[in-house]
mmCIF file with all atom_site columns, C-alpha atoms in Angstrom:
data_model
loop_
_atom_site.group_PDB
_atom_site.id
_atom_site.type_symbol
_atom_site.label_atom_id
_atom_site.label_alt_id
_atom_site.label_comp_id
_atom_site.label_asym_id
_atom_site.label_entity_id
_atom_site.label_seq_id
_atom_site.pdbx_PDB_ins_code
_atom_site.Cartn_x
_atom_site.Cartn_y
_atom_site.Cartn_z
_atom_site.occupancy
_atom_site.B_iso_or_equiv
_atom_site.pdbx_formal_charge
_atom_site.auth_seq_id
_atom_site.auth_comp_id
_atom_site.auth_asym_id
_atom_site.auth_atom_id
_atom_site.pdbx_PDB_model_num
ATOM 1   C CA . UNK A 1 1   ? 5.734   -5.427  1.927   1.00 37.00 ? 1   UNK A CA 1
ATOM 2   C CA . UNK A 1 2   ? 5.035   -7.778  -0.981  1.00 44.00 ? 2   UNK A CA 1
ATOM 3   C CA . UNK A 1 3   ? 2.213   -10.246 -1.162  1.00 52.00 ? 3   UNK A CA 1
ATOM 4   C CA . UNK A 1 4   ? 3.136   -13.852 -1.841  1.00 58.00 ? 4   UNK A CA 1
ATOM 5   C CA . UNK A 1 5   ? 0.916   -14.542 -4.842  1.00 59.00 ? 5   UNK A CA 1
ATOM 6   C CA . UNK A 1 6   ? 0.553   -18.221 -5.660  1.00 72.00 ? 6   UNK A CA 1
ATOM 7   C CA . UNK A 1 7   ? 1.536   -19.356 -9.145  1.00 77.00 ? 7   UNK A CA 1
ATOM 8   C CA . UNK A 1 8   ? -2.067  -20.340 -9.931  1.00 74.00 ? 8   UNK A CA 1
ATOM 9   C CA . UNK A 1 9   ? -3.353  -16.884 -9.068  1.00 70.00 ? 9   UNK A CA 1
ATOM 10  C CA . UNK A 1 10  ? -0.536  -15.199 -11.017 1.00 68.00 ? 10  UNK A CA 1
ATOM 11  C CA . UNK A 1 11  ? -1.437  -17.260 -14.085 1.00 71.00 ? 11  UNK A CA 1
ATOM 12  C CA . UNK A 1 12  ? -5.109  -16.357 -13.694 1.00 67.00 ? 12  UNK A CA 1
ATOM 13  C CA . UNK A 1 13  ? -4.187  -12.686 -13.381 1.00 65.00 ? 13  UNK A CA 1
ATOM 14  C CA . UNK A 1 14  ? -2.310  -12.735 -16.688 1.00 66.00 ? 14  UNK A CA 1
ATOM 15  C CA . UNK A 1 15  ? -5.010  -14.761 -18.477 1.00 64.00 ? 15  UNK A CA 1
ATOM 16  C CA . UNK A 1 16  ? -7.977  -12.597 -17.510 1.00 59.00 ? 16  UNK A CA 1
ATOM 17  C CA . UNK A 1 17  ? -8.657  -9.519  -19.604 1.00 56.00 ? 17  UNK A CA 1
ATOM 18  C CA . UNK A 1 18  ? -11.763 -8.491  -17.651 1.00 57.00 ? 18  UNK A CA 1
ATOM 19  C CA . UNK A 1 19  ? -9.923  -6.886  -14.752 1.00 57.00 ? 19  UNK A CA 1
ATOM 20  C CA . UNK A 1 20  ? -10.270 -3.151  -14.549 1.00 59.00 ? 20  UNK A CA 1
ATOM 21  C CA . UNK A 1 21  ? -7.114  -1.324  -15.526 1.00 62.00 ? 21  UNK A CA 1
ATOM 22  C CA . UNK A 1 22  ? -7.748  1.154   -12.716 1.00 59.00 ? 22  UNK A CA 1
ATOM 23  C CA . UNK A 1 23  ? -8.007  -1.567  -10.044 1.00 66.00 ? 23  UNK A CA 1
ATOM 24  C CA . UNK A 1 24  ? -5.086  -2.025  -7.709  1.00 74.00 ? 24  UNK A CA 1
ATOM 25  C CA . UNK A 1 25  ? -2.996  -5.173  -7.844  1.00 77.00 ? 25  UNK A CA 1
ATOM 26  C CA . UNK A 1 26  ? -4.568  -6.350  -4.588  1.00 76.00 ? 26  UNK A CA 1
ATOM 27  C CA . UNK A 1 27  ? -8.079  -6.011  -6.027  1.00 79.00 ? 27  UNK A CA 1
ATOM 28  C CA . UNK A 1 28  ? -7.057  -7.882  -9.178  1.00 76.00 ? 28  UNK A CA 1
ATOM 29  C CA . UNK A 1 29  ? -5.439  -10.587 -7.035  1.00 78.00 ? 29  UNK A CA 1
ATOM 30  C CA . UNK A 1 30  ? -8.622  -10.980 -4.987  1.00 81.00 ? 30  UNK A CA 1
ATOM 31  C CA . UNK A 1 31  ? -10.703 -11.204 -8.176  1.00 81.00 ? 31  UNK A CA 1
ATOM 32  C CA . UNK A 1 32  ? -8.444  -13.940 -9.556  1.00 81.00 ? 32  UNK A CA 1
ATOM 33  C CA . UNK A 1 33  ? -8.495  -15.805 -6.244  1.00 82.00 ? 33  UNK A CA 1
ATOM 34  C CA . UNK A 1 34  ? -12.324 -15.649 -6.207  1.00 85.00 ? 34  UNK A CA 1
ATOM 35  C CA . UNK A 1 35  ? -12.461 -17.074 -9.747  1.00 86.00 ? 35  UNK A CA 1
ATOM 36  C CA . UNK A 1 36  ? -10.219 -19.975 -8.745  1.00 86.00 ? 36  UNK A CA 1
ATOM 37  C CA . UNK A 1 37  ? -12.213 -20.554 -5.544  1.00 87.00 ? 37  UNK A CA 1
ATOM 38  C CA . UNK A 1 38  ? -15.460 -20.729 -7.519  1.00 87.00 ? 38  UNK A CA 1
ATOM 39  C CA . UNK A 1 39  ? -13.975 -23.481 -9.703  1.00 88.00 ? 39  UNK A CA 1
ATOM 40  C CA . UNK A 1 40  ? -13.489 -25.782 -6.699  1.00 88.00 ? 40  UNK A CA 1
ATOM 41  C CA . UNK A 1 41  ? -15.969 -28.529 -5.879  1.00 90.00 ? 41  UNK A CA 1
ATOM 42  C CA . UNK A 1 42  ? -18.068 -28.165 -2.749  1.00 89.00 ? 42  UNK A CA 1
ATOM 43  C CA . UNK A 1 43  ? -15.807 -30.373 -0.592  1.00 90.00 ? 43  UNK A CA 1
ATOM 44  C CA . UNK A 1 44  ? -12.739 -28.261 -1.332  1.00 89.00 ? 44  UNK A CA 1
ATOM 45  C CA . UNK A 1 45  ? -14.706 -25.053 -0.736  1.00 90.00 ? 45  UNK A CA 1
ATOM 46  C CA . UNK A 1 46  ? -15.950 -26.407 2.585   1.00 92.00 ? 46  UNK A CA 1
ATOM 47  C CA . UNK A 1 47  ? -12.352 -27.192 3.621   1.00 91.00 ? 47  UNK A CA 1
ATOM 48  C CA . UNK A 1 48  ? -11.307 -23.580 2.958   1.00 87.00 ? 48  UNK A CA 1
ATOM 49  C CA . UNK A 1 49  ? -14.436 -22.225 4.695   1.00 90.00 ? 49  UNK A CA 1
ATOM 50  C CA . UNK A 1 50  ? -13.648 -24.183 7.857   1.00 91.00 ? 50  UNK A CA 1
ATOM 51  C CA . UNK A 1 51  ? -10.013 -23.076 7.763   1.00 90.00 ? 51  UNK A CA 1
ATOM 52  C CA . UNK A 1 52  ? -11.168 -19.445 7.487   1.00 89.00 ? 52  UNK A CA 1
ATOM 53  C CA . UNK A 1 53  ? -13.625 -19.995 10.338  1.00 90.00 ? 53  UNK A CA 1
ATOM 54  C CA . UNK A 1 54  ? -10.848 -21.414 12.532  1.00 90.00 ? 54  UNK A CA 1
ATOM 55  C CA . UNK A 1 55  ? -8.589  -18.428 11.729  1.00 90.00 ? 55  UNK A CA 1
ATOM 56  C CA . UNK A 1 56  ? -11.409 -16.005 12.576  1.00 89.00 ? 56  UNK A CA 1
ATOM 57  C CA . UNK A 1 57  ? -12.094 -17.856 15.838  1.00 87.00 ? 57  UNK A CA 1
ATOM 58  C CA . UNK A 1 58  ? -8.410  -17.707 16.831  1.00 89.00 ? 58  UNK A CA 1
ATOM 59  C CA . UNK A 1 59  ? -8.227  -13.972 16.011  1.00 89.00 ? 59  UNK A CA 1
ATOM 60  C CA . UNK A 1 60  ? -11.419 -13.367 17.997  1.00 84.00 ? 60  UNK A CA 1
ATOM 61  C CA . UNK A 1 61  ? -10.041 -15.259 21.007  1.00 84.00 ? 61  UNK A CA 1
ATOM 62  C CA . UNK A 1 62  ? -6.748  -13.359 20.886  1.00 87.00 ? 62  UNK A CA 1
ATOM 63  C CA . UNK A 1 63  ? -8.644  -10.045 20.608  1.00 85.00 ? 63  UNK A CA 1
ATOM 64  C CA . UNK A 1 64  ? -10.664 -10.944 23.705  1.00 82.00 ? 64  UNK A CA 1
ATOM 65  C CA . UNK A 1 65  ? -7.496  -11.857 25.605  1.00 83.00 ? 65  UNK A CA 1
ATOM 66  C CA . UNK A 1 66  ? -5.776  -8.648  24.510  1.00 86.00 ? 66  UNK A CA 1
ATOM 67  C CA . UNK A 1 67  ? -8.774  -6.608  25.694  1.00 82.00 ? 67  UNK A CA 1
ATOM 68  C CA . UNK A 1 68  ? -8.809  -8.485  28.985  1.00 81.00 ? 68  UNK A CA 1
ATOM 69  C CA . UNK A 1 69  ? -12.285 -9.971  28.568  1.00 74.00 ? 69  UNK A CA 1
ATOM 70  C CA . UNK A 1 70  ? -12.622 -12.880 30.991  1.00 66.00 ? 70  UNK A CA 1
ATOM 71  C CA . UNK A 1 71  ? -15.845 -14.416 29.659  1.00 63.00 ? 71  UNK A CA 1
ATOM 72  C CA . UNK A 1 72  ? -15.431 -15.893 26.177  1.00 63.00 ? 72  UNK A CA 1
ATOM 73  C CA . UNK A 1 73  ? -18.122 -14.636 23.846  1.00 63.00 ? 73  UNK A CA 1
ATOM 74  C CA . UNK A 1 74  ? -18.995 -17.006 20.974  1.00 64.00 ? 74  UNK A CA 1
ATOM 75  C CA . UNK A 1 75  ? -18.054 -15.811 17.522  1.00 63.00 ? 75  UNK A CA 1
ATOM 76  C CA . UNK A 1 76  ? -20.274 -18.281 15.665  1.00 60.00 ? 76  UNK A CA 1
ATOM 77  C CA . UNK A 1 77  ? -23.659 -18.940 17.215  1.00 57.00 ? 77  UNK A CA 1
ATOM 78  C CA . UNK A 1 78  ? -24.656 -21.936 15.112  1.00 54.00 ? 78  UNK A CA 1
ATOM 79  C CA . UNK A 1 79  ? -21.522 -24.037 15.698  1.00 51.00 ? 79  UNK A CA 1
ATOM 80  C CA . UNK A 1 80  ? -23.397 -27.118 16.899  1.00 49.00 ? 80  UNK A CA 1
ATOM 81  C CA . UNK A 1 81  ? -25.405 -27.348 13.679  1.00 49.00 ? 81  UNK A CA 1
ATOM 82  C CA . UNK A 1 82  ? -22.393 -27.624 11.375  1.00 51.00 ? 82  UNK A CA 1
ATOM 83  C CA . UNK A 1 83  ? -20.951 -30.800 9.951   1.00 54.00 ? 83  UNK A CA 1
ATOM 84  C CA . UNK A 1 84  ? -17.840 -30.642 7.784   1.00 55.00 ? 84  UNK A CA 1
ATOM 85  C CA . UNK A 1 85  ? -18.915 -33.618 5.645   1.00 55.00 ? 85  UNK A CA 1
ATOM 86  C CA . UNK A 1 86  ? -22.491 -32.487 5.092   1.00 57.00 ? 86  UNK A CA 1
ATOM 87  C CA . UNK A 1 87  ? -23.359 -31.115 1.659   1.00 58.00 ? 87  UNK A CA 1
ATOM 88  C CA . UNK A 1 88  ? -25.813 -28.210 1.957   1.00 55.00 ? 88  UNK A CA 1
ATOM 89  C CA . UNK A 1 89  ? -29.090 -28.662 0.123   1.00 54.00 ? 89  UNK A CA 1
ATOM 90  C CA . UNK A 1 90  ? -29.161 -24.963 -0.615  1.00 56.00 ? 90  UNK A CA 1
ATOM 91  C CA . UNK A 1 91  ? -25.911 -22.994 -0.125  1.00 52.00 ? 91  UNK A CA 1
ATOM 92  C CA . UNK A 1 92  ? -27.877 -19.781 0.473   1.00 52.00 ? 92  UNK A CA 1
ATOM 93  C CA . UNK A 1 93  ? -29.330 -21.342 3.646   1.00 52.00 ? 93  UNK A CA 1
ATOM 94  C CA . UNK A 1 94  ? -25.911 -21.352 5.316   1.00 50.00 ? 94  UNK A CA 1
ATOM 95  C CA . UNK A 1 95  ? -25.270 -17.992 6.880   1.00 50.00 ? 95  UNK A CA 1
ATOM 96  C CA . UNK A 1 96  ? -22.759 -17.215 9.567   1.00 49.00 ? 96  UNK A CA 1
ATOM 97  C CA . UNK A 1 97  ? -24.009 -15.139 12.468  1.00 48.00 ? 97  UNK A CA 1
ATOM 98  C CA . UNK A 1 98  ? -21.545 -12.819 14.138  1.00 46.00 ? 98  UNK A CA 1
ATOM 99  C CA . UNK A 1 99  ? -21.830 -11.480 17.658  1.00 45.00 ? 99  UNK A CA 1
ATOM 100 C CA . UNK A 1 100 ? -20.806 -7.848  17.666  1.00 40.00 ? 100 UNK A CA 1
#
């Protein structure tokens, strides 16, 4: 099963010499993707963070349905305090709480 690497990430993989030779291709891909993500401005990062949050919420809901849990347990506790257009004063203040 091959991974569909984007052209941007492929280019970053070939340009970077700092990747460990012993690392797997998946690890090197994730490193390149992280480098590209860190180059984005905060609005673009926030867009990807909310997309990831929505994917996690959908997976959580489907897991609950598959397990037959009737009562929906919240995945993110601080949902009401988030605003997609709000720039955080300090990015370290934003932590996501998970209910295990």
